[in-house]
JSON list of C-alpha atoms in Angstrom, two decimals:
[
{"chain": "A", "resi": 1, "resn": "ALA", "atom": "CA", "xyz": [0.55, 28.60, -2.23]},
{"chain": "A", "resi": 2, "resn": "LYS", "atom": "CA", "xyz": [-1.43, 30.75, -4.40]},
{"chain": "A", "resi": 3, "resn": "ALA", "atom": "CA", "xyz": [-3.05, 27.70, -5.85]},
{"chain": "A", "resi": 4, "resn": "LEU", "atom": "CA", "xyz": [-3.32, 26.01, -2.79]},
{"chain": "A", "resi": 5, "resn": "ALA", "atom": "CA", "xyz": [-5.38, 27.81, -1.31]},
{"chain": "A", "resi": 6, "resn": "GLN", "atom": "CA", "xyz": [-8.20, 27.37, -3.90]},
{"chain": "A", "resi": 7, "resn": "CYS", "atom": "CA", "xyz": [-9.11, 23.79, -2.58]},
{"chain": "A", "resi": 8, "resn": "ASP", "atom": "CA", "xyz": [-10.75, 22.72, -0.20]},
{"chain": "A", "resi": 9, "resn": "ALA", "atom": "CA", "xyz": [-8.40, 19.05, 0.33]},
{"chain": "A", "resi": 10, "resn": "VAL", "atom": "CA", "xyz": [-5.61, 18.47, -0.87]},
{"chain": "A", "resi": 11, "resn": "VAL", "atom": "CA", "xyz": [-4.30, 14.80, -1.62]},
{"chain": "A", "resi": 12, "resn": "HIS", "atom": "CA", "xyz": [-0.66, 14.40, -1.61]},
{"chain": "A", "resi": 13, "resn": "LEU", "atom": "CA", "xyz": [0.20, 10.49, -3.33]},
{"chain": "A", "resi": 14, "resn": "ALA", "atom": "CA", "xyz": [3.74, 12.08, -4.07]},
{"chain": "A", "resi": 15, "resn": "GLY", "atom": "CA", "xyz": [6.44, 9.31, -3.57]},
{"chain": "A", "resi": 16, "resn": "GLU", "atom": "CA", "xyz": [9.68, 7.01, -5.42]},
{"chain": "A", "resi": 17, "resn": "GLY", "atom": "CA", "xyz": [9.15, 4.34, -6.45]},
{"chain": "A", "resi": 18, "resn": "ILE", "atom": "CA", "xyz": [10.23, 1.25, -4.15]},
{"chain": "A", "resi": 19, "resn": "MET", "atom": "CA", "xyz": [10.74, -1.73, -7.02]},
{"chain": "A", "resi": 20, "resn": "GLY", "atom": "CA", "xyz": [14.29, -1.25, -7.89]},
{"chain": "A", "resi": 21, "resn": "ARG", "atom": "CA", "xyz": [17.47, -2.75, -5.53]},
{"chain": "A", "resi": 22, "resn": "TRP", "atom": "CA", "xyz": [17.89, -0.16, -2.27]},
{"chain": "A", "resi": 23, "resn": "THR", "atom": "CA", "xyz": [21.19, 0.80, -3.03]},
{"chain": "A", "resi": 24, "resn": "ASP", "atom": "CA", "xyz": [22.05, 4.04, -0.43]},
{"chain": "A", "resi": 25, "resn": "GLU", "atom": "CA", "xyz": [21.09, 6.12, -2.55]},
{"chain": "A", "resi": 26, "resn": "LYS", "atom": "CA", "xyz": [17.56, 4.70, -3.96]},
{"chain": "A", "resi": 27, "resn": "LYS", "atom": "CA", "xyz": [16.20, 3.90, -0.51]},
{"chain": "A", "resi": 28, "resn": "GLN", "atom": "CA", "xyz": [17.33, 7.95, 0.06]},
{"chain": "A", "resi": 29, "resn": "ARG", "atom": "CA", "xyz": [15.50, 9.13, -2.57]},
{"chain": "A", "resi": 30, "resn": "VAL", "atom": "CA", "xyz": [12.48, 6.93, -1.85]},
{"chain": "A", "resi": 31, "resn": "ARG", "atom": "CA", "xyz": [12.50, 8.25, 2.08]},
{"chain": "A", "resi": 32, "resn": "ASP", "atom": "CA", "xyz": [13.20, 11.83, 0.68]},
{"chain": "A", "resi": 33, "resn": "SER", "atom": "CA", "xyz": [10.86, 11.88, -1.41]},
{"chain": "A", "resi": 34, "resn": "ARG", "atom": "CA", "xyz": [7.85, 10.62, 0.79]},
{"chain": "A", "resi": 35, "resn": "VAL", "atom": "CA", "xyz": [9.19, 13.09, 3.49]},
{"chain": "A", "resi": 36, "resn": "GLN", "atom": "CA", "xyz": [10.37, 15.71, 2.42]},
{"chain": "A", "resi": 37, "resn": "SER", "atom": "CA", "xyz": [7.96, 16.84, 0.44]},
{"chain": "A", "resi": 38, "resn": "THR", "atom": "CA", "xyz": [5.04, 16.03, 3.27]},
{"chain": "A", "resi": 39, "resn": "TYR", "atom": "CA", "xyz": [7.09, 18.29, 5.22]},
{"chain": "A", "resi": 40, "resn": "ALA", "atom": "CA", "xyz": [6.35, 21.19, 2.84]},
{"chain": "A", "resi": 41, "resn": "LEU", "atom": "CA", "xyz": [3.38, 21.30, 1.40]},
{"chain": "A", "resi": 42, "resn": "ALA", "atom": "CA", "xyz": [2.12, 21.19, 5.63]},
{"chain": "A", "resi": 43, "resn": "GLN", "atom": "CA", "xyz": [4.76, 23.79, 6.10]},
{"chain": "A", "resi": 44, "resn": "THR", "atom": "CA", "xyz": [2.84, 25.71, 3.06]},
{"chain": "A", "resi": 45, "resn": "LEU", "atom": "CA", "xyz": [-0.90, 23.99, 4.11]},
{"chain": "A", "resi": 46, "resn": "ALA", "atom": "CA", "xyz": [0.25, 26.34, 7.74]},
{"chain": "A", "resi": 47, "resn": "GLY", "atom": "CA", "xyz": [0.71, 29.04, 6.52]},
{"chain": "A", "resi": 48, "resn": "ILE", "atom": "CA", "xyz": [-2.60, 29.69, 4.28]},
{"chain": "A", "resi": 49, "resn": "PRO", "atom": "CA", "xyz": [-5.07, 31.84, 6.09]},
{"chain": "A", "resi": 50, "resn": "ASP", "atom": "CA", "xyz": [-8.59, 29.91, 5.39]},
{"chain": "A", "resi": 51, "resn": "GLY", "atom": "CA", "xyz": [-7.23, 27.72, 3.73]},
{"chain": "A", "resi": 52, "resn": "PRO", "atom": "CA", "xyz": [-7.59, 23.65, 2.62]},
{"chain": "A", "resi": 53, "resn": "ARG", "atom": "CA", "xyz": [-8.81, 22.44, 5.51]},
{"chain": "A", "resi": 54, "resn": "THR", "atom": "CA", "xyz": [-8.13, 18.69, 4.70]},
{"chain": "A", "resi": 55, "resn": "LEU", "atom": "CA", "xyz": [-4.46, 16.77, 3.41]},
{"chain": "A", "resi": 56, "resn": "ILE", "atom": "CA", "xyz": [-4.70, 13.35, 2.58]},
{"chain": "A", "resi": 57, "resn": "VAL", "atom": "CA", "xyz": [-1.35, 12.14, 2.48]},
{"chain": "A", "resi": 58, "resn": "ALA", "atom": "CA", "xyz": [-0.60, 8.50, 0.57]},
{"chain": "A", "resi": 59, "resn": "SER", "atom": "CA", "xyz": [1.01, 6.15, 3.31]},
{"chain": "A", "resi": 60, "resn": "ALA", "atom": "CA", "xyz": [1.24, 2.74, 3.62]},
{"chain": "A", "resi": 61, "resn": "ILE", "atom": "CA", "xyz": [0.94, -0.73, 5.46]},
{"chain": "A", "resi": 62, "resn": "GLY", "atom": "CA", "xyz": [5.04, -1.55, 5.73]},
{"chain": "A", "resi": 63, "resn": "TYR", "atom": "CA", "xyz": [4.38, 0.99, 8.30]},
{"chain": "A", "resi": 64, "resn": "TYR", "atom": "CA", "xyz": [3.11, -2.42, 10.42]},
{"chain": "A", "resi": 65, "resn": "GLY", "atom": "CA", "xyz": [7.01, -4.38, 9.32]},
{"chain": "A", "resi": 66, "resn": "VAL", "atom": "CA", "xyz": [7.66, -7.39, 7.28]},
{"chain": "A", "resi": 67, "resn": "THR", "atom": "CA", "xyz": [7.42, -10.16, 8.83]},
{"chain": "A", "resi": 68, "resn": "PRO", "atom": "CA", "xyz": [9.39, -13.66, 6.77]},
{"chain": "A", "resi": 69, "resn": "GLY", "atom": "CA", "xyz": [6.21, -15.01, 5.08]},
{"chain": "A", "resi": 70, "resn": "THR", "atom": "CA", "xyz": [7.41, -18.73, 6.08]},
{"chain": "A", "resi": 71, "resn": "SER", "atom": "CA", "xyz": [7.09, -18.08, 9.70]},
{"chain": "A", "resi": 72, "resn": "ALA", "atom": "CA", "xyz": [4.04, -15.48, 8.58]},
{"chain": "A", "resi": 73, "resn": "GLN", "atom": "CA", "xyz": [1.37, -14.26, 11.54]},
{"chain": "A", "resi": 74, "resn": "SER", "atom": "CA", "xyz": [-1.51, -14.62, 11.43]},
{"chain": "A", "resi": 75, "resn": "ASP", "atom": "CA", "xyz": [-3.10, -11.74, 13.45]},
{"chain": "A", "resi": 76, "resn": "PRO", "atom": "CA", "xyz": [-4.05, -9.03, 11.17]},
{"chain": "A", "resi": 77, "resn": "ARG", "atom": "CA", "xyz": [-3.14, -5.58, 11.43]},
{"chain": "A", "resi": 78, "resn": "THR", "atom": "CA", "xyz": [-4.80, -2.56, 12.41]},
{"chain": "A", "resi": 79, "resn": "GLU", "atom": "CA", "xyz": [-4.66, 0.52, 12.53]},
{"chain": "A", "resi": 80, "resn": "ASP", "atom": "CA", "xyz": [-4.42, 0.03, 16.24]},
{"chain": "A", "resi": 81, "resn": "ASP", "atom": "CA", "xyz": [-1.11, -1.43, 15.97]},
{"chain": "A", "resi": 82, "resn": "PRO", "atom": "CA", "xyz": [2.44, 0.26, 16.85]},
{"chain": "A", "resi": 83, "resn": "PRO", "atom": "CA", "xyz": [4.73, 0.48, 14.10]},
{"chain": "A", "resi": 84, "resn": "GLY", "atom": "CA", "xyz": [6.70, -2.14, 13.08]},
{"chain": "A", "resi": 85, "resn": "ASN", "atom": "CA", "xyz": [11.16, -2.08, 14.41]},
{"chain": "A", "resi": 86, "resn": "THR", "atom": "CA", "xyz": [12.21, 1.38, 12.74]},
{"chain": "A", "resi": 87, "resn": "GLU", "atom": "CA", "xyz": [15.26, 0.53, 13.32]},
{"chain": "A", "resi": 88, "resn": "THR", "atom": "CA", "xyz": [15.37, -2.47, 11.44]},
{"chain": "A", "resi": 89, "resn": "ASP", "atom": "CA", "xyz": [12.63, -2.16, 8.91]},
{"chain": "A", "resi": 90, "resn": "PHE", "atom": "CA", "xyz": [13.17, 0.51, 6.58]},
{"chain": "A", "resi": 91, "resn": "LEU", "atom": "CA", "xyz": [9.56, 0.49, 5.13]},
{"chain": "A", "resi": 92, "resn": "ALA", "atom": "CA", "xyz": [8.74, 1.30, 8.48]},
{"chain": "A", "resi": 93, "resn": "ASP", "atom": "CA", "xyz": [11.29, 3.66, 9.81]},
{"chain": "A", "resi": 94, "resn": "VAL", "atom": "CA", "xyz": [9.78, 5.49, 6.00]},
{"chain": "A", "resi": 95, "resn": "CYS", "atom": "CA", "xyz": [6.80, 5.50, 6.79]},
{"chain": "A", "resi": 96, "resn": "VAL", "atom": "CA", "xyz": [6.60, 6.94, 10.24]},
{"chain": "A", "resi": 97, "resn": "GLN", "atom": "CA", "xyz": [9.02, 9.67, 9.02]},
{"chain": "A", "resi": 98, "resn": "TRP", "atom": "CA", "xyz": [6.31, 10.57, 6.39]},
{"chain": "A", "resi": 99, "resn": "GLU", "atom": "CA", "xyz": [3.44, 10.06, 9.00]},
{"chain": "A", "resi": 100, "resn": "GLN", "atom": "CA", "xyz": [5.02, 12.32, 11.13]},
{"chain": "A", "resi": 101, "resn": "ALA", "atom": "CA", "xyz": [5.95, 14.71, 8.64]},
{"chain": "A", "resi": 102, "resn": "ALA", "atom": "CA", "xyz": [2.41, 15.86, 8.07]},
{"chain": "A", "resi": 103, "resn": "ASP", "atom": "CA", "xyz": [2.87, 17.29, 11.78]},
{"chain": "A", "resi": 104, "resn": "PRO", "atom": "CA", "xyz": [3.00, 21.54, 10.88]},
{"chain": "A", "resi": 105, "resn": "ALA", "atom": "CA", "xyz": [-0.89, 20.68, 9.36]},
{"chain": "A", "resi": 106, "resn": "ARG", "atom": "CA", "xyz": [-2.18, 19.26, 12.44]},
{"chain": "A", "resi": 107, "resn": "GLN", "atom": "CA", "xyz": [-0.75, 21.35, 14.38]},
{"chain": "A", "resi": 108, "resn": "ALA", "atom": "CA", "xyz": [-2.29, 24.09, 12.53]},
{"chain": "A", "resi": 109, "resn": "GLY", "atom": "CA", "xyz": [-5.92, 22.16, 13.32]},
{"chain": "A", "resi": 110, "resn": "ILE", "atom": "CA", "xyz": [-5.58, 21.03, 9.83]},
{"chain": "A", "resi": 111, "resn": "ARG", "atom": "CA", "xyz": [-7.82, 17.71, 9.52]},
{"chain": "A", "resi": 112, "resn": "VAL", "atom": "CA", "xyz": [-4.89, 14.71, 8.51]},
{"chain": "A", "resi": 113, "resn": "VAL", "atom": "CA", "xyz": [-5.59, 11.23, 7.16]},
{"chain": "A", "resi": 114, "resn": "HIS", "atom": "CA", "xyz": [-2.73, 9.03, 6.79]},
{"chain": "A", "resi": 115, "resn": "ILE", "atom": "CA", "xyz": [-4.76, 6.11, 3.15]},
{"chain": "A", "resi": 116, "resn": "ARG", "atom": "CA", "xyz": [-1.90, 3.49, 4.47]},
{"chain": "A", "resi": 117, "resn": "ILE", "atom": "CA", "xyz": [-2.09, 1.50, 0.97]},
{"chain": "A", "resi": 118, "resn": "GLY", "atom": "CA", "xyz": [-2.01, -2.33, 0.34]},
{"chain": "A", "resi": 119, "resn": "ILE", "atom": "CA", "xyz": [-0.96, -4.23, -2.80]},
{"chain": "A", "resi": 120, "resn": "VAL", "atom": "CA", "xyz": [-2.85, -2.46, -5.28]},
{"chain": "A", "resi": 121, "resn": "LEU", "atom": "CA", "xyz": [-4.32, -4.05, -8.42]},
{"chain": "A", "resi": 122, "resn": "SER", "atom": "CA", "xyz": [-3.82, -1.70, -11.17]},
{"chain": "A", "resi": 123, "resn": "PRO", "atom": "CA", "xyz": [-1.97, -3.99, -14.41]},
{"chain": "A", "resi": 124, "resn": "GLU", "atom": "CA", "xyz": [-0.69, -0.41, -15.28]},
{"chain": "A", "resi": 125, "resn": "GLY", "atom": "CA", "xyz": [1.89, -0.45, -12.37]},
{"chain": "A", "resi": 126, "resn": "GLY", "atom": "CA", "xyz": [2.93, -2.02, -9.44]},
{"chain": "A", "resi": 127, "resn": "ALA", "atom": "CA", "xyz": [2.94, -5.72, -8.06]},
{"chain": "A", "resi": 128, "resn": "LEU", "atom": "CA", "xyz": [0.54, -6.45, -10.11]},
{"chain": "A", "resi": 129, "resn": "ALA", "atom": "CA", "xyz": [1.84, -5.32, -13.41]},
{"chain": "A", "resi": 130, "resn": "ALA", "atom": "CA", "xyz": [5.12, -6.65, -13.01]},
{"chain": "A", "resi": 131, "resn": "MET", "atom": "CA", "xyz": [3.86, -9.82, -12.06]},
{"chain": "A", "resi": 132, "resn": "LEU", "atom": "CA", "xyz": [2.08, -10.38, -15.65]},
{"chain": "A", "resi": 133, "resn": "PRO", "atom": "CA", "xyz": [3.97, -10.86, -18.27]},
{"chain": "A", "resi": 134, "resn": "PRO", "atom": "CA", "xyz": [5.13, -14.97, -16.78]},
{"chain": "A", "resi": 135, "resn": "PHE", "atom": "CA", "xyz": [1.51, -15.25, -15.94]},
{"chain": "A", "resi": 136, "resn": "LYS", "atom": "CA", "xyz": [-0.28, -14.48, -18.93]},
{"chain": "A", "resi": 137, "resn": "LEU", "atom": "CA", "xyz": [2.98, -16.85, -20.72]},
{"chain": "A", "resi": 138, "resn": "GLY", "atom": "CA", "xyz": [1.87, -19.52, -18.08]},
{"chain": "A", "resi": 139, "resn": "LEU", "atom": "CA", "xyz": [5.20, -19.26, -16.20]},
{"chain": "A", "resi": 140, "resn": "GLY", "atom": "CA", "xyz": [3.92, -17.60, -12.61]},
{"chain": "A", "resi": 141, "resn": "GLY", "atom": "CA", "xyz": [2.92, -19.74, -9.72]},
{"chain": "A", "resi": 142, "resn": "VAL", "atom": "CA", "xyz": [4.06, -19.59, -6.22]},
{"chain": "A", "resi": 143, "resn": "VAL", "atom": "CA", "xyz": [7.32, -17.39, -4.65]},
{"chain": "A", "resi": 144, "resn": "GLY", "atom": "CA", "xyz": [9.04, -18.83, -2.11]},
{"chain": "A", "resi": 145, "resn": "SER", "atom": "CA", "xyz": [6.72, -21.10, 0.57]},
{"chain": "A", "resi": 146, "resn": "GLY", "atom": "CA", "xyz": [3.92, -19.39, -0.78]},
{"chain": "A", "resi": 147, "resn": "ASN", "atom": "CA", "xyz": [2.46, -18.63, 2.97]},
{"chain": "A", "resi": 148, "resn": "GLN", "atom": "CA", "xyz": [3.75, -14.39, 2.79]},
{"chain": "A", "resi": 149, "resn": "TRP", "atom": "CA", "xyz": [0.37, -12.35, 3.17]},
{"chain": "A", "resi": 150, "resn": "MET", "atom": "CA", "xyz": [-0.84, -10.06, 0.42]},
{"chain": "A", "resi": 151, "resn": "SER", "atom": "CA", "xyz": [-3.00, -7.21, 1.70]},
{"chain": "A", "resi": 152, "resn": "TRP", "atom": "CA", "xyz": [-4.24, -6.06, -1.35]},
{"chain": "A", "resi": 153, "resn": "ILE", "atom": "CA", "xyz": [-6.57, -3.30, -2.55]},
{"chain": "A", "resi": 154, "resn": "ALA", "atom": "CA", "xyz": [-8.81, -2.83, -6.25]},
{"chain": "A", "resi": 155, "resn": "LEU", "atom": "CA", "xyz": [-7.76, 0.76, -8.01]},
{"chain": "A", "resi": 156, "resn": "THR", "atom": "CA", "xyz": [-11.01, 2.14, -7.94]},
{"chain": "A", "resi": 157, "resn": "ASP", "atom": "CA", "xyz": [-12.03, 0.89, -3.83]},
{"chain": "A", "resi": 158, "resn": "LEU", "atom": "CA", "xyz": [-8.97, 3.03, -2.76]},
{"chain": "A", "resi": 159, "resn": "VAL", "atom": "CA", "xyz": [-10.14, 5.80, -5.55]},
{"chain": "A", "resi": 160, "resn": "ARG", "atom": "CA", "xyz": [-12.83, 5.47, -3.77]},
{"chain": "A", "resi": 161, "resn": "ILE", "atom": "CA", "xyz": [-11.66, 5.26, -0.18]},
{"chain": "A", "resi": 162, "resn": "ILE", "atom": "CA", "xyz": [-9.67, 8.48, -0.78]},
{"chain": "A", "resi": 163, "resn": "GLU", "atom": "CA", "xyz": [-12.90, 10.56, -1.35]},
{"chain": "A", "resi": 164, "resn": "HIS", "atom": "CA", "xyz": [-14.82, 8.90, 1.22]},
{"chain": "A", "resi": 165, "resn": "ALA", "atom": "CA", "xyz": [-11.72, 10.23, 3.40]},
{"chain": "A", "resi": 166, "resn": "ILE", "atom": "CA", "xyz": [-12.26, 13.60, 1.50]},
{"chain": "A", "resi": 167, "resn": "ASP", "atom": "CA", "xyz": [-16.22, 13.98, 2.15]},
{"chain": "A", "resi": 168, "resn": "THR", "atom": "CA", "xyz": [-16.21, 12.65, 5.58]},
{"chain": "A", "resi": 169, "resn": "PRO", "atom": "CA", "xyz": [-15.43, 15.01, 8.38]},
{"chain": "A", "resi": 170, "resn": "GLU", "atom": "CA", "xyz": [-14.62, 12.76, 11.04]},
{"chain": "A", "resi": 171, "resn": "ILE", "atom": "CA", "xyz": [-11.73, 10.73, 9.55]},
{"chain": "A", "resi": 172, "resn": "SER", "atom": "CA", "xyz": [-9.10, 12.13, 11.16]},
{"chain": "A", "resi": 173, "resn": "GLY", "atom": "CA", "xyz": [-5.07, 9.71, 11.44]},
{"chain": "A", "resi": 174, "resn": "PRO", "atom": "CA", "xyz": [-4.08, 6.62, 9.80]},
{"chain": "A", "resi": 175, "resn": "VAL", "atom": "CA", "xyz": [-6.97, 4.58, 7.70]},
{"chain": "A", "resi": 176, "resn": "ASN", "atom": "CA", "xyz": [-6.01, 0.46, 6.50]},
{"chain": "A", "resi": 177, "resn": "ALA", "atom": "CA", "xyz": [-6.72, 1.22, 2.43]},
{"chain": "A", "resi": 178, "resn": "VAL", "atom": "CA", "xyz": [-7.06, -2.79, 1.87]},
{"chain": "A", "resi": 179, "resn": "ALA", "atom": "CA", "xyz": [-9.47, -4.99, 0.90]},
{"chain": "A", "resi": 180, "resn": "PRO", "atom": "CA", "xyz": [-11.25, -7.48, 4.22]},
{"chain": "A", "resi": 181, "resn": "ASP", "atom": "CA", "xyz": [-9.62, -10.36, 3.27]},
{"chain": "A", "resi": 182, "resn": "PRO", "atom": "CA", "xyz": [-6.01, -10.27, 3.06]},
{"chain": "A", "resi": 183, "resn": "VAL", "atom": "CA", "xyz": [-4.40, -13.50, 0.85]},
{"chain": "A", "resi": 184, "resn": "THR", "atom": "CA", "xyz": [-1.75, -15.58, 1.06]},
{"chain": "A", "resi": 185, "resn": "ASN", "atom": "CA", "xyz": [0.96, -15.86, -1.97]},
{"chain": "A", "resi": 186, "resn": "LYS", "atom": "CA", "xyz": [-0.60, -19.53, -3.18]},
{"chain": "A", "resi": 187, "resn": "GLN", "atom": "CA", "xyz": [-3.81, -18.34, -3.22]},
{"chain": "A", "resi": 188, "resn": "PHE", "atom": "CA", "xyz": [-3.31, -14.78, -5.31]},
{"chain": "A", "resi": 189, "resn": "THR", "atom": "CA", "xyz": [-1.33, -17.37, -7.57]},
{"chain": "A", "resi": 190, "resn": "LYS", "atom": "CA", "xyz": [-4.29, -19.54, -8.37]},
{"chain": "A", "resi": 191, "resn": "ALA", "atom": "CA", "xyz": [-6.79, -17.03, -8.82]},
{"chain": "A", "resi": 192, "resn": "LEU", "atom": "CA", "xyz": [-4.34, -14.51, -10.90]},
{"chain": "A", "resi": 193, "resn": "GLY", "atom": "CA", "xyz": [-3.97, -18.20, -12.74]},
{"chain": "A", "resi": 194, "resn": "ARG", "atom": "CA", "xyz": [-8.20, -18.89, -12.57]},
{"chain": "A", "resi": 195, "resn": "VAL", "atom": "CA", "xyz": [-8.41, -15.01, -14.24]},
{"chain": "A", "resi": 196, "resn": "LEU", "atom": "CA", "xyz": [-5.91, -15.06, -17.23]},
{"chain": "A", "resi": 197, "resn": "LYS", "atom": "CA", "xyz": [-7.07, -18.79, -17.49]},
{"chain": "A", "resi": 198, "resn": "ARG", "atom": "CA", "xyz": [-2.98, -19.77, -17.50]},
{"chain": "A", "resi": 199, "resn": "PRO", "atom": "CA", "xyz": [-1.61, -22.70, -15.22]},
{"chain": "A", "resi": 200, "resn": "THR", "atom": "CA", "xyz": [0.88, -21.79, -12.20]},
{"chain": "A", "resi": 201, "resn": "ILE", "atom": "CA", "xyz": [2.25, -24.95, -11.67]},
{"chain": "A", "resi": 202, "resn": "LEU", "atom": "CA", "xyz": [6.04, -23.37, -11.65]},
{"chain": "A", "resi": 203, "resn": "PRO", "atom": "CA", "xyz": [7.55, -22.46, -8.36]},
{"chain": "A", "resi": 204, "resn": "VAL", "atom": "CA", "xyz": [9.62, -19.06, -8.33]},
{"chain": "A", "resi": 205, "resn": "PRO", "atom": "CA", "xyz": [12.13, -20.17, -5.49]},
{"chain": "A", "resi": 206, "resn": "GLY", "atom": "CA", "xyz": [13.28, -17.68, -3.22]},
{"chain": "A", "resi": 207, "resn": "PHE", "atom": "CA", "xyz": [16.54, -16.63, -4.28]},
{"chain": "A", "resi": 208, "resn": "ALA", "atom": "CA", "xyz": [14.75, -15.63, -7.85]},
{"chain": "A", "resi": 209, "resn": "PRO", "atom": "CA", "xyz": [13.23, -12.28, -6.32]},
{"chain": "A", "resi": 210, "resn": "LYS", "atom": "CA", "xyz": [17.29, -11.86, -4.66]},
{"chain": "A", "resi": 211, "resn": "LEU", "atom": "CA", "xyz": [18.70, -12.24, -7.48]},
{"chain": "A", "resi": 212, "resn": "LEU", "atom": "CA", "xyz": [16.15, -9.59, -9.67]},
{"chain": "A", "resi": 213, "resn": "TYR", "atom": "CA", "xyz": [15.96, -6.97, -6.97]},
{"chain": "A", "resi": 214, "resn": "GLY", "atom": "CA", "xyz": [17.98, -7.78, -4.51]},
{"chain": "A", "resi": 215, "resn": "SER", "atom": "CA", "xyz": [18.13, -9.56, -0.82]},
{"chain": "A", "resi": 216, "resn": "GLU", "atom": "CA", "xyz": [16.34, -6.51, 1.17]},
{"chain": "A", "resi": 217, "resn": "CYS", "atom": "CA", "xyz": [14.04, -5.28, -1.44]},
{"chain": "A", "resi": 218, "resn": "ALA", "atom": "CA", "xyz": [12.77, -8.68, -1.94]},
{"chain": "A", "resi": 219, "resn": "GLN", "atom": "CA", "xyz": [12.76, -10.18, 1.77]},
{"chain": "A", "resi": 220, "resn": "ALA", "atom": "CA", "xyz": [10.18, -6.49, 2.03]},
{"chain": "A", "resi": 221, "resn": "LEU", "atom": "CA", "xyz": [7.81, -6.56, -1.12]},
{"chain": "A", "resi": 222, "resn": "VAL", "atom": "CA", "xyz": [8.24, -10.17, -2.47]},
{"chain": "A", "resi": 223, "resn": "LEU", "atom": "CA", "xyz": [9.11, -12.78, 0.04]},
{"chain": "A", "resi": 224, "resn": "GLY", "atom": "CA", "xyz": [8.13, -10.79, 2.77]},
{"chain": "A", "resi": 225, "resn": "SER", "atom": "CA", "xyz": [4.19, -10.60, 5.19]},
{"chain": "A", "resi": 226, "resn": "ILE", "atom": "CA", "xyz": [2.56, -7.77, 6.19]},
{"chain": "A", "resi": 227, "resn": "ARG", "atom": "CA", "xyz": [-1.60, -8.85, 7.03]},
{"chain": "A", "resi": 228, "resn": "VAL", "atom": "CA", "xyz": [-3.56, -6.09, 7.75]},
{"chain": "A", "resi": 229, "resn": "VAL", "atom": "CA", "xyz": [-7.20, -5.17, 7.83]},
{"chain": "A", "resi": 230, "resn": "PRO", "atom": "CA", "xyz": [-9.84, -2.36, 6.38]},
{"chain": "A", "resi": 231, "resn": "LYS", "atom": "CA", "xyz": [-10.91, -1.63, 11.31]},
{"chain": "A", "resi": 232, "resn": "ARG", "atom": "CA", "xyz": [-11.21, 1.93, 10.51]},
{"chain": "A", "resi": 233, "resn": "LEU", "atom": "CA", "xyz": [-13.43, 1.46, 7.53]},
{"chain": "A", "resi": 234, "resn": "LEU", "atom": "CA", "xyz": [-15.25, -1.12, 8.47]},
{"chain": "A", "resi": 235, "resn": "ASP", "atom": "CA", "xyz": [-16.52, 0.18, 11.53]},
{"chain": "A", "resi": 236, "resn": "ALA", "atom": "CA", "xyz": [-17.37, 3.51, 9.68]},
{"chain": "A", "resi": 237, "resn": "GLY", "atom": "CA", "xyz": [-19.95, 1.28, 7.83]},
{"chain": "A", "resi": 238, "resn": "PHE", "atom": "CA", "xyz": [-17.81, 1.65, 4.20]},
{"chain": "A", "resi": 239, "resn": "THR", "atom": "CA", "xyz": [-19.14, -0.63, 1.94]},
{"chain": "A", "resi": 240, "resn": "PHE", "atom": "CA", "xyz": [-16.15, -2.17, -0.30]},
{"chain": "A", "resi": 241, "resn": "GLN", "atom": "CA", "xyz": [-17.16, -2.40, -4.03]},
{"chain": "A", "resi": 242, "resn": "PHE", "atom": "CA", "xyz": [-14.70, -5.72, -4.10]},
{"chain": "A", "resi": 243, "resn": "THR", "atom": "CA", "xyz": [-14.11, -7.97, -1.62]},
{"chain": "A", "resi": 244, "resn": "ASP", "atom": "CA", "xyz": [-13.09, -11.41, -3.97]},
{"chain": "A", "resi": 245, "resn": "LEU", "atom": "CA", "xyz": [-9.53, -10.83, -5.29]},
{"chain": "A", "resi": 246, "resn": "ASP", "atom": "CA", "xyz": [-11.14, -12.43, -7.94]},
{"chain": "A", "resi": 247, "resn": "ALA", "atom": "CA", "xyz": [-14.30, -10.39, -9.08]},
{"chain": "A", "resi": 248, "resn": "ALA", "atom": "CA", "xyz": [-11.37, -7.59, -8.69]},
{"chain": "A", "resi": 249, "resn": "LEU", "atom": "CA", "xyz": [-8.88, -9.05, -11.12]},
{"chain": "A", "resi": 250, "resn": "ARG", "atom": "CA", "xyz": [-11.21, -9.33, -13.28]},
{"chain": "A", "resi": 251, "resn": "HIS", "atom": "CA", "xyz": [-12.25, -5.97, -12.59]},
{"chain": "A", "resi": 252, "resn": "GLU", "atom": "CA", "xyz": [-9.38, -3.86, -13.13]},
{"chain": "A", "resi": 253, "resn": "MET", "atom": "CA", "xyz": [-7.66, -5.92, -15.70]},
{"chain": "A", "resi": 254, "resn": "HIS", "atom": "CA", "xyz": [-11.19, -5.53, -17.82]},
{"chain": "A", "resi": 255, "resn": "ARG", "atom": "CA", "xyz": [-11.78, -10.02, -18.30]},
{"chain": "A", "resi": 256, "resn": "ALA", "atom": "CA", "xyz": [-15.24, -11.17, -17.70]}
]
C-alpha cells in the first residue's frame, strides 16, 4: 500500500498463462491468479486515502464466449454485449469474475477500466510465438475449418490503448482492445505466410491442436471463434496505428 500510494494510476496485467492442457489444477491457477490478485489489489487501493484514482485491469475477449469455428457467428461483439454462458464457457466465467473482482476499487470511487484484450501480436509470446516455428519451416497452414474469427491487436497498439485509458478520465468500464478488422484463420494464415515469405499449403486437422493442448483448451483458443470490434475506442476517436494485419505483423516481427 505504501508504494501504491505514490502512484497516479495502477495497471494490473498479471495472470497464469492459459495455453496448455486445462486440468482442474491448471484452470484453478488461471482463475485464482486473475481473480484473487485483482480483488486484493482493489481492496488495497480502496483503503489508501488520497491514493491512485485510476485502476486499469486486464481482461480478455473470452468474456463474450467462444463459438465453434465451423459455425462462427457473423455479428461482431461490442462492449454492449453480454458475457458468454458462464456455466459452460470457462473463459467467459473467468472474465466475469475477473472484472467483478475490481468492485472494491469501483465502490471506493476509483475509476476502473477493464481492457478486454484480443490475440496480441508479438513474437515474444502468446499465439503468434507459438505459430512462428512451423510457419518459418513452411509447415504452417489453416487450422481446422479456417472459418474461426481471430480478433487481433498489435502489441504496439495495445500499449497505446492502455496509455489512452490512463490519460482519458471519461473512459471507465470495459474497453475492447482489438483492431477494427478481425480476420478468419484462413486470412491470418495467408497474411503470416506472406510476411514470412513461406508457403501455407499444409492444413492442420482439427484433432492436432486437441492432441497438443487437450480438447477444451484447443476448442477455446485455437478452433473456437470470437469476433470482436473496438466500438468504445472508435467512438472516442482513438486512432489505431495498425489496422492492416500484414503491416502489424511486419512491424512486430521487424520485417521490411
